[in-house]
Coordinates of C-alpha atoms in Angstrom, one line a residue:
Chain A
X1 CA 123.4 229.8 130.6
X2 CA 126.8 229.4 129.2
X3 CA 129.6 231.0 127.8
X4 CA 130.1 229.5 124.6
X5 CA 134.2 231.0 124.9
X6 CA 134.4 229.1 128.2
X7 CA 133.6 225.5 127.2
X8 CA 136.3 223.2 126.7
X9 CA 136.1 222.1 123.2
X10 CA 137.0 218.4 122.5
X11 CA 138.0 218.0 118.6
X12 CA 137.4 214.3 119.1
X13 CA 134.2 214.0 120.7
X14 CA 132.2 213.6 118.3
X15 CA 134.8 211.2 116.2
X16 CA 136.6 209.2 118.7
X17 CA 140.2 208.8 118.2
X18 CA 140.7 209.0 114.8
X19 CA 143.4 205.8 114.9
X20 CA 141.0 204.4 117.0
X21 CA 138.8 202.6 114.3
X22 CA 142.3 201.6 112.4
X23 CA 140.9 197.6 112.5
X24 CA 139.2 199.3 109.3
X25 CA 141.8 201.3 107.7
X26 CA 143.6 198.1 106.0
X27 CA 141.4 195.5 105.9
X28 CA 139.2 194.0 102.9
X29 CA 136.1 194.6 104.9
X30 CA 134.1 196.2 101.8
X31 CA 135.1 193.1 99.7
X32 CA 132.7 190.3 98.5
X33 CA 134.7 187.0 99.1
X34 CA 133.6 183.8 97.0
X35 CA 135.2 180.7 98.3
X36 CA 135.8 177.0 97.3
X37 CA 136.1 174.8 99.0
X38 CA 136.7 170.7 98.2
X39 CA 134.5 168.0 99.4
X40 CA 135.1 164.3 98.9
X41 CA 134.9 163.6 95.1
X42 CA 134.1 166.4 92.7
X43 CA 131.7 168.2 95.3
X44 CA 132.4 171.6 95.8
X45 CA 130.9 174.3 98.3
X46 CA 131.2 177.8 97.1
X47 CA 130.4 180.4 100.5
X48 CA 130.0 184.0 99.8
X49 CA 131.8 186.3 102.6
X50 CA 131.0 189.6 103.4
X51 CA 128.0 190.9 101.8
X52 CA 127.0 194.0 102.4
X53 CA 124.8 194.9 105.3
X54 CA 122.3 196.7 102.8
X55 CA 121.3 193.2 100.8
X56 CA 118.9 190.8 102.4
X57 CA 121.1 187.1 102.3
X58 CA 118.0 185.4 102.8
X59 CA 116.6 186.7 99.6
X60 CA 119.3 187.0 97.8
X61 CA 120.1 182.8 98.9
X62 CA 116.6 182.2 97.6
X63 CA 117.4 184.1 94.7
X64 CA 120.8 182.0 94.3
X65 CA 119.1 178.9 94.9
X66 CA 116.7 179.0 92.0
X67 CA 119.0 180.5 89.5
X68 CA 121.6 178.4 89.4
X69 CA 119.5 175.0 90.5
X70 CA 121.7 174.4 93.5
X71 CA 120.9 174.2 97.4
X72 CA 122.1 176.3 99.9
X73 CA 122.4 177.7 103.3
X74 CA 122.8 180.7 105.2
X75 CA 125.6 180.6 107.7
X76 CA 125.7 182.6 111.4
X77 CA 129.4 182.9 112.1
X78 CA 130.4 185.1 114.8
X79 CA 133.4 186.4 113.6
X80 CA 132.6 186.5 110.1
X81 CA 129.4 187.0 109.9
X82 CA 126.8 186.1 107.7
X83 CA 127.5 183.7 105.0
X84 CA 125.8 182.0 101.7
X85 CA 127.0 178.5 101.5
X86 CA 126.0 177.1 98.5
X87 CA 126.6 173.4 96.6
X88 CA 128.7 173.2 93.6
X89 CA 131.2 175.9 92.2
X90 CA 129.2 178.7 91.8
X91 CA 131.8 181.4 91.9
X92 CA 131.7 182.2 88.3
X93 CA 127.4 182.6 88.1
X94 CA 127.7 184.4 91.7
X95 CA 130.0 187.5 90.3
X96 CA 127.8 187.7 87.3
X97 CA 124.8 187.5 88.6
X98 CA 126.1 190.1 91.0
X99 CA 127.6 192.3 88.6
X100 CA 124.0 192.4 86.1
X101 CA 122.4 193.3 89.7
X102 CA 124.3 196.4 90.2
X103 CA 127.3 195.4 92.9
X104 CA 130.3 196.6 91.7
X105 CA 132.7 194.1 90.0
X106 CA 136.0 195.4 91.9
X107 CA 134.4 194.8 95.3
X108 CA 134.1 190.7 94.2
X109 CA 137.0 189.3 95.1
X110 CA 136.9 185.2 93.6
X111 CA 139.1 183.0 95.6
X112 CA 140.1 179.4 94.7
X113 CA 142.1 177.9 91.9
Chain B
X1 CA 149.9 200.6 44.3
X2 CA 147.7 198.8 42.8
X3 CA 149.9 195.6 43.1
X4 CA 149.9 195.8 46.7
X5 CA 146.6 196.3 47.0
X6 CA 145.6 192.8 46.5
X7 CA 148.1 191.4 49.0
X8 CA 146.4 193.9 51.8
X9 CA 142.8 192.8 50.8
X10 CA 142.4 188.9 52.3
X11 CA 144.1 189.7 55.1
X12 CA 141.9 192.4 55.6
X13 CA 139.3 190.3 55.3
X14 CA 140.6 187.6 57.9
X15 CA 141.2 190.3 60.6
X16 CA 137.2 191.4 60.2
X17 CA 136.7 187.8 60.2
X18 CA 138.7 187.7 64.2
X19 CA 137.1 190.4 65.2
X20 CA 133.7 188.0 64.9
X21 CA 134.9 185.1 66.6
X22 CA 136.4 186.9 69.6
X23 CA 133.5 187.0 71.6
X24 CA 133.2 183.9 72.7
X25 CA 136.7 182.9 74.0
X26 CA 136.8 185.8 75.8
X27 CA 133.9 185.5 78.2
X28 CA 135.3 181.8 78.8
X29 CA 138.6 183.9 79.9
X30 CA 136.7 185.6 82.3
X31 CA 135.2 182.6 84.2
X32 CA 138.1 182.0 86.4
X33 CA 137.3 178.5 86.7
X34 CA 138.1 177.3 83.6
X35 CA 141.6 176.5 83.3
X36 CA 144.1 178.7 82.8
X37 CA 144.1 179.2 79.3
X38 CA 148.1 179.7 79.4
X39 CA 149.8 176.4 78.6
X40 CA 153.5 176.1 79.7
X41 CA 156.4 176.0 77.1
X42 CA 159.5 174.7 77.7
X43 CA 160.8 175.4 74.7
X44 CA 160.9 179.1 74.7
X45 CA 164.2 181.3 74.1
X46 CA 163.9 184.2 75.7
X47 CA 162.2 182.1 79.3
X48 CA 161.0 184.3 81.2
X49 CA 157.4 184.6 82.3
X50 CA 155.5 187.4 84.3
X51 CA 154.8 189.6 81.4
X52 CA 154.5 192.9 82.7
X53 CA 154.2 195.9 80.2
X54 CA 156.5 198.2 79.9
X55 CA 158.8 198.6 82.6
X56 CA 160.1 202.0 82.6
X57 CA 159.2 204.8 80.8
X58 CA 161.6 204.6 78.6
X59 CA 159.7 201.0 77.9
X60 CA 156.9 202.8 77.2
X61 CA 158.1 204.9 75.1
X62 CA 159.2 202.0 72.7
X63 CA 156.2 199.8 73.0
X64 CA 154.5 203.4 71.9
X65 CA 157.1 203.0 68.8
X66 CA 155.7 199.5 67.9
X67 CA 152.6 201.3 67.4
X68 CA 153.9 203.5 65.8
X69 CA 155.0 201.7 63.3
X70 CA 152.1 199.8 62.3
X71 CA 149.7 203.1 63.0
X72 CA 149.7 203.8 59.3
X73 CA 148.6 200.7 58.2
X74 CA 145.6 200.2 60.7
X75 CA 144.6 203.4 59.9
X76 CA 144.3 202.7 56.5
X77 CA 142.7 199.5 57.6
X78 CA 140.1 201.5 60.0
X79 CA 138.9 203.7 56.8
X80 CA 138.7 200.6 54.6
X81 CA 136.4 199.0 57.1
X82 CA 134.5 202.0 57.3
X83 CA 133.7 203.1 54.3
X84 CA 135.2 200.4 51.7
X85 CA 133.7 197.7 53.4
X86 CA 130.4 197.7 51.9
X87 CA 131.3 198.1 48.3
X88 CA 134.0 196.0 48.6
X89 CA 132.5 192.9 48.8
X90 CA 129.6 193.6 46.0
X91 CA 132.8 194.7 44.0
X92 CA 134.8 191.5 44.7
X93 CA 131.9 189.4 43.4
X94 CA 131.7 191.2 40.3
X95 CA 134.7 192.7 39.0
X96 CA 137.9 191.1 41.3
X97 CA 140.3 193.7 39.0
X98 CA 138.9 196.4 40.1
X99 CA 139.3 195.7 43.5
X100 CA 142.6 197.9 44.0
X101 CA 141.1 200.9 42.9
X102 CA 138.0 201.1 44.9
X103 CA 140.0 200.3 47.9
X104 CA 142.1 202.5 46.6
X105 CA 139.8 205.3 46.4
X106 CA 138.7 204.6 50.3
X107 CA 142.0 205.3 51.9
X108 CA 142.1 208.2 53.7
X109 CA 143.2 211.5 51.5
X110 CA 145.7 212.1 54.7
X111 CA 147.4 209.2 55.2
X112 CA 147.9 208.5 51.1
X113 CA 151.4 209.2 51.2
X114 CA 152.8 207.6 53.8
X115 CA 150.7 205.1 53.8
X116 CA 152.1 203.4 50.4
X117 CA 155.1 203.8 52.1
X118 CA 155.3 202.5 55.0
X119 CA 152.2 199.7 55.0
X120 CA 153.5 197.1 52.7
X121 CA 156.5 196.3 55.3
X122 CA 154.2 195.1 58.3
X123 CA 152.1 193.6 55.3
X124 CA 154.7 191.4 54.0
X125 CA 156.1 190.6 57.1
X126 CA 152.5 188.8 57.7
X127 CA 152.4 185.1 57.4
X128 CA 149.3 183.9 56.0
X129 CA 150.7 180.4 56.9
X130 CA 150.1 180.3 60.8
X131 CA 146.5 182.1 60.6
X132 CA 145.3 179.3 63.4
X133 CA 148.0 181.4 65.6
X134 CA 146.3 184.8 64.8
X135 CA 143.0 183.8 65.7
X136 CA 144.4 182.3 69.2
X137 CA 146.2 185.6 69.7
X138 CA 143.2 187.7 69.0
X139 CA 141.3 185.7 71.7
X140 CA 142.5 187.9 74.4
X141 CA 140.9 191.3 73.1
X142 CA 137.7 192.3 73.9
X143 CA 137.2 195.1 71.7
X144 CA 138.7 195.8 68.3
X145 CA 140.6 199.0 69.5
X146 CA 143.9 200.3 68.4
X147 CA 146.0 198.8 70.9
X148 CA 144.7 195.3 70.7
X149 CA 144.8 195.1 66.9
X150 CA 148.7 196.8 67.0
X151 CA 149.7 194.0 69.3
X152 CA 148.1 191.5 67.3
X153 CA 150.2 193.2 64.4
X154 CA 153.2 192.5 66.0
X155 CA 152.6 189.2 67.5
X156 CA 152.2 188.3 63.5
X157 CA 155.5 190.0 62.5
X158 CA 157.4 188.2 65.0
X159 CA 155.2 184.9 64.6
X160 CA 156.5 185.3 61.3
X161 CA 159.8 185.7 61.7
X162 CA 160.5 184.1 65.2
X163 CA 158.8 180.6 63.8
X164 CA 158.2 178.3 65.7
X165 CA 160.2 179.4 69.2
X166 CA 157.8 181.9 68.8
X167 CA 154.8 180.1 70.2
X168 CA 151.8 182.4 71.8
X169 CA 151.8 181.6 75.4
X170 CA 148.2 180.5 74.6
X171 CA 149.6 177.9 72.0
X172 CA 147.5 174.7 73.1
X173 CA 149.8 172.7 70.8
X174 CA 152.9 172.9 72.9
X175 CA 153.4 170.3 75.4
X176 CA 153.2 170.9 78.9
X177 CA 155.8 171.1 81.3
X178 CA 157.9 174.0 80.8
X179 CA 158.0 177.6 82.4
X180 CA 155.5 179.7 83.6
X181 CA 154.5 181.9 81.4
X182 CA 152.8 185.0 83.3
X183 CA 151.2 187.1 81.5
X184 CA 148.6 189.5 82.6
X185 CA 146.3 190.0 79.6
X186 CA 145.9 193.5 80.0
X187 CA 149.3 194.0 79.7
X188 CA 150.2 191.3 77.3
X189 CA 152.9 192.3 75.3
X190 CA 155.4 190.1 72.8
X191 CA 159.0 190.2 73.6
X192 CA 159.9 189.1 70.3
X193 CA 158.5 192.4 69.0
X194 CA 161.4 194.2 70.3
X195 CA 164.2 191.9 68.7
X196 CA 163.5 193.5 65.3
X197 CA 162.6 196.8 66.0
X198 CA 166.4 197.3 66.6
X199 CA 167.4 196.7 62.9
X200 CA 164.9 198.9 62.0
X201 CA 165.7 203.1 60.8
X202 CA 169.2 202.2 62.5
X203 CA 170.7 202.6 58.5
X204 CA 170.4 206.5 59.0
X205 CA 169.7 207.7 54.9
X206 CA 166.9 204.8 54.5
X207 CA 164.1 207.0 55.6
X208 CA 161.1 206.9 53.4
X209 CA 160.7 210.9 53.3
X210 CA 164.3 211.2 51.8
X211 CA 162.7 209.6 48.0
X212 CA 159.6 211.3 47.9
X213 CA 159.2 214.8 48.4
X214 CA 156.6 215.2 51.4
X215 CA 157.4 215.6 54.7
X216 CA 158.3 213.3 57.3
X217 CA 155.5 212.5 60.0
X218 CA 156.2 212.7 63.7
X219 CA 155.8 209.1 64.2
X220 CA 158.7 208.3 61.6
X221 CA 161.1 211.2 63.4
X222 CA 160.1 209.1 66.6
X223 CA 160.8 205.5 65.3
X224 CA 164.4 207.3 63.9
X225 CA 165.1 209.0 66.8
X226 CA 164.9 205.8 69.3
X227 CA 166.7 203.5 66.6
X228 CA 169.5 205.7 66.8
X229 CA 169.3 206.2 70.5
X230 CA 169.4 202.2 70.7
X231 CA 171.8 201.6 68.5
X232 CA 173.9 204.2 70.5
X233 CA 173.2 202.6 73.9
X234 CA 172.2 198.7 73.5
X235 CA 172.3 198.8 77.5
X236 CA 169.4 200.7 76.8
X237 CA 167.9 197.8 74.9
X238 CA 168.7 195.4 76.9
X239 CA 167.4 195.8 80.5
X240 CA 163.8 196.0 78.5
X241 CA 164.3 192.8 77.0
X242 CA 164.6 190.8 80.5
X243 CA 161.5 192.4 81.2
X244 CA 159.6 188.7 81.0
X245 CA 160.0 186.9 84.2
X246 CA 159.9 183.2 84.5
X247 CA 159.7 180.7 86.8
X248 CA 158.9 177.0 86.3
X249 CA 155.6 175.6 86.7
X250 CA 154.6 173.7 89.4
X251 CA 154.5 170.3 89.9
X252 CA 151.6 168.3 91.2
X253 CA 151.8 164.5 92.0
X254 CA 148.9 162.6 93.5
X255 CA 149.4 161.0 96.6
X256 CA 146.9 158.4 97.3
X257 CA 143.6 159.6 96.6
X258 CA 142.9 162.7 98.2
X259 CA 146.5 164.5 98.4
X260 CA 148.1 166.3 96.4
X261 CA 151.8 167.1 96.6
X262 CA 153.6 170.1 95.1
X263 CA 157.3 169.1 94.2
X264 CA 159.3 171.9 93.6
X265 CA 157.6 174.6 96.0
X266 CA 160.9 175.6 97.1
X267 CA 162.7 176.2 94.1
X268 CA 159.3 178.4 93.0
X269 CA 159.6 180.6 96.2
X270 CA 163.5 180.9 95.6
X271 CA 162.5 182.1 91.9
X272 CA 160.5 184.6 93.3
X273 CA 162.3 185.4 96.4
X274 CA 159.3 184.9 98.9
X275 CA 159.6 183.0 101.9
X276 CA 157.8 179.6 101.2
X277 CA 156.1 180.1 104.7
X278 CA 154.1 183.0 103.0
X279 CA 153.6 181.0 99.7
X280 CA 152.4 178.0 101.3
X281 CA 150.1 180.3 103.5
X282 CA 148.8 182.0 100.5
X283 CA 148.1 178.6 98.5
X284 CA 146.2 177.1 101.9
X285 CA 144.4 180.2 102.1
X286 CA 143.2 180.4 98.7
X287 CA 142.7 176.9 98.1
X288 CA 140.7 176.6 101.4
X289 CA 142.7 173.6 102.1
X290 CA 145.6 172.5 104.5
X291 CA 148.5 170.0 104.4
X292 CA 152.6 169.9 105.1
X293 CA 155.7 170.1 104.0
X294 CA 157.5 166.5 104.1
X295 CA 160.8 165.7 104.9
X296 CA 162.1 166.4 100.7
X297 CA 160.7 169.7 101.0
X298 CA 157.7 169.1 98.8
X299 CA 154.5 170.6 99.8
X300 CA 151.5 167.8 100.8
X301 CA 148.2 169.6 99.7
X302 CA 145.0 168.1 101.0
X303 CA 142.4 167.6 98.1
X304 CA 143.3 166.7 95.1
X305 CA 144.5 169.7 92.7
X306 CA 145.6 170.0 89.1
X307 CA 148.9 171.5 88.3
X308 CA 146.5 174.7 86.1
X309 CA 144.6 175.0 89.3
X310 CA 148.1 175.4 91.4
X311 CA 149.6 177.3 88.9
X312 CA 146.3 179.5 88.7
X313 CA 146.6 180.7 92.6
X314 CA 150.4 180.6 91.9
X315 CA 149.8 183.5 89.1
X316 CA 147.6 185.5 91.6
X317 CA 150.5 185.3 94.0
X318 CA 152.8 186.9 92.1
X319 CA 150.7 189.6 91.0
X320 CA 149.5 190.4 94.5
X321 CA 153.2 189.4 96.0
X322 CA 155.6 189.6 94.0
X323 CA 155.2 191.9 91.2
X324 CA 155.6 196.0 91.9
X325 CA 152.4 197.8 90.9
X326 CA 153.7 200.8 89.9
X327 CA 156.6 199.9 87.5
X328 CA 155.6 195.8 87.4
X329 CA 159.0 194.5 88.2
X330 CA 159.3 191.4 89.7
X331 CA 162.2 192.7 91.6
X332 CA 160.6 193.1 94.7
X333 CA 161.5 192.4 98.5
X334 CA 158.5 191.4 100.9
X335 CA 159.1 192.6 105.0
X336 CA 157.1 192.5 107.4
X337 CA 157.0 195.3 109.9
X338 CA 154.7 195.6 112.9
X339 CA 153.0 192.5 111.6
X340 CA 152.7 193.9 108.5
X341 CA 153.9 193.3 105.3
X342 CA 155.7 195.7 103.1
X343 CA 156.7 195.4 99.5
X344 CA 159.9 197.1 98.2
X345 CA 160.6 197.6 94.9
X346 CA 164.0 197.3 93.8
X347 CA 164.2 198.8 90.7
X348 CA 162.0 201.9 91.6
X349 CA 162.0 201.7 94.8
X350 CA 158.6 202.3 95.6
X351 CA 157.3 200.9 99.0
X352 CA 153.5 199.7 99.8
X353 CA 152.2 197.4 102.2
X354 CA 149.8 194.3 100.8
X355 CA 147.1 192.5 102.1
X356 CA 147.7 190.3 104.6
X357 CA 146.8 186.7 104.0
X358 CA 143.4 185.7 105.2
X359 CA 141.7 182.1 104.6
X360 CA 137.8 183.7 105.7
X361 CA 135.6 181.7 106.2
X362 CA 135.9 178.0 106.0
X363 CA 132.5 175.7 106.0
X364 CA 132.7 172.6 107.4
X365 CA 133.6 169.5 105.3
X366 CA 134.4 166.2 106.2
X367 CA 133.6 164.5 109.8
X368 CA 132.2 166.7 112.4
X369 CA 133.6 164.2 115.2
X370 CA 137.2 164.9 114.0
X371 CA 136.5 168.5 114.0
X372 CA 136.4 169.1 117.7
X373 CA 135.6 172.8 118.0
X374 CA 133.1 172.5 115.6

């Protein structure tokens, strides 16, 4: 049995070190990036970044894929995680599409020019 | 009254008639791919371009004013629409005479007395001549709230009076190639509107209570108290009216095929006092492209990119970059410290870091054998 007086309390043990998890304090980790990027011609790609972990890509790429008539892919990156690819500038149909579903519009952040 | 009546009425009815077509245009202004709607003037006066709002409180206070001003009137407009609407128009068929009394009748009991007043200046100050510039203006505004329709109210008066230097900065009949005209819509506000508040009130013993016998509101005792106050102090004036923050547009050549080259990069980054390292990382970053800066200092872009499309990341620069978010001054100095950057502000001094630059993810185009990590 022990004294609950005599054990050492640790403020931080259940934390961690409260700085320690700073890789998340400035970063843009809860933002939705859509990209463009140029092909050859007047192909685009549009990739969607950062989706969050509670959305199924897969479904959701099926779900891109026959609403705006395009093809698409479902990237592994290992820094970035997974990402939509998808053919043609989609950014604009993406971020509505998203918004009418319920993701919040300031977490879509649209790249490009 | 009756006389000026008439006058109000078909411009009443064209305003109605904006607030119909707005809807459109404005969910094209949200689709960020369609070019920016902004077309750059070279021609205008006053050149500068980041349009920022109000910069100080003292700013604010005035573009308050300019509502001021023009409250009476869109209140009497807000109670014709409401209730003198619908008879109106049977009326107008009928019996077009009668027309000043029924709107007549609709005007709010409260506002009668001032509103015979003070209404008929913003009403002749409107031009029905430039109507095609109303409806461009009006473009911008999503609902029909008060704000919106004052600064449409002023963008007439000064349309009006400013001619033709006084283009909208969404004017598609000016010709390209001019400065930059920034202008957050949000926060869209005409500079031209404060060149003639200044002559108004300032002749102190002109004040409309003085003739009749009611008493004067609290807007007019504001609009009198900051005419005087700027026609004690023009420094006061002043320092608002450099508020608009220019810088030219950017250049884009072709080279070849599949380059692009941006010409006057550096003089852009010395306009807005950012290191043309950063800029150039920003425009790679956002573009998803890459390129170099060649031995005349112009920036080589890979792809091939339209000066709107440049001078669309350009615009997102500034407003991440350059531009203070608390009192929207351009004034700003970037530093980095500890590898990250830090934004002063220089006119009030307020400090915040901003995102660092970060290109994400970038798929794969072009040759896999060039690429070799890929």
């Amino acid at each position: 049995m022990s004294i609950q007086n005599l054990n050492t309390f640790d403020p931080f043990s259940e934390e961690g070190d409260p700085l320690g998890d700073s890789q998340d304090v400035g970063s843009q980790a809860d933002y939705i990036h859509l990209r463009v990027q140029q092909r050859n011609g007047r192909k685009t790609l549009t990739t969607l970044q950062g989706l969050p972990k509670e959305y199924d890509a897969k479904k959701l790429l099926k779900a891109f894929k026959k609403e705006f008539a395009c093809n698409g892919t479902l990237i592994d990156d290992e820094k970035m995680g997974h990402i939509i690819q998808l053919q043609g500038d989609q950014r604009v149909k993406i971020s509505q599409f998203l918004i009418s579903n319920g993701i919040d519009k300031a977490t879509i952040k649209v790249h490009g020019f | 009254m009756a006389s000026e009546e008439p006058m109000f009425d078909p411009k009443l009815k064209k305003k109605k008639k904006k607030v119909i077509f707005t809807e459109d245009p404005l969910g094209a202004d949200a689709d960020p791919t369609t070019p920016a709607p902004e077309i750059i003037e070279n021609t205008t006066i006053n050149g500068d371009a980041v349009d920022l709002g109000p910069a100080t409180a003292h700013e604010l206070m005035k573009s308050k004013l300019d509502e001021g001003a023009g409250d009476q009137k869109k209140e009497e407009d807000d109670f014709k629409a409401m209730f003198g609407d619908l008879k109106k128009k049977k009326k107008k068929k009928e019996i077009p005479l009668d027309l000043g009394e029924g709107s007549g009748t609709s005007t709010p009991v409260t506002g009668g007395g001032e509103a015979t007043e003070s209404a008929p200046v913003p009403a002749d100050d409107l031009d029905f001549s430039d109507l095609k510039k109303k409806k461009k203006s009006s473009k911008k505004k999503a609902t029909f709230d008060l704000e919106a329709f004052e600064k449409e109210l002023n963008e007439n008066k000064t349309s009006s009076k400013g001619g033709a230097a006084a283009e909208d900065d969404e004017d598609e009949e000016v010709p390209t190639g001019a400065h930059l005209e920034l202008d957050e819509e949000t926060l869209g506000e005409n500079p031209f509107a404060q060149a003639q508040e200044t002559p108004v009130g300032v002749d102190a013993g002109n004040e409309p209570w003085l003739k009749s016998d009611r008493d004067y509101t609290y807007q007019e005792l504001l609009t009198r108290f900051f005419a005087s106050l700027h026609a004690a102090n023009p420094s006061l004036l002043s320092s608002s009216s450099q508020r608009r923050y220019t810088i030219a547009p950017p250049q884009i050549l072709r080279e070849g095929n599949k380059k692009s080259i941006f010409a006057n990069v550096a003089d852009i980054c010395k306009r807005m006092h950012r290191p043309p390292e950063h800029v150039i990382q920003f425009l790679f970053a956002e573009l998803g492209t890459h390129g170099s800066v060649d031995g005349a200092g112009r920036l080589v872009i890979k792809g091939r990119f339209q000066q709107k499309q440049i001078e669309n990341v350009l615009r997102r620069y500034i407003v991440e970059y350059v531009t203070c978010k608390t009192c929207k001054s351009p004034d700003t100095l970037l530093a980095k410290e500890n590898r990250i950057f830090f934004m002063t502000c220089e006119s009030c001094g307020s400090r915040r870091s901003v995102n660092p630059i970060k290109s994400g993810f970038q798929a794969q185009v072009g040759k896999r054998s060039k690429n070799k990590t890929g």
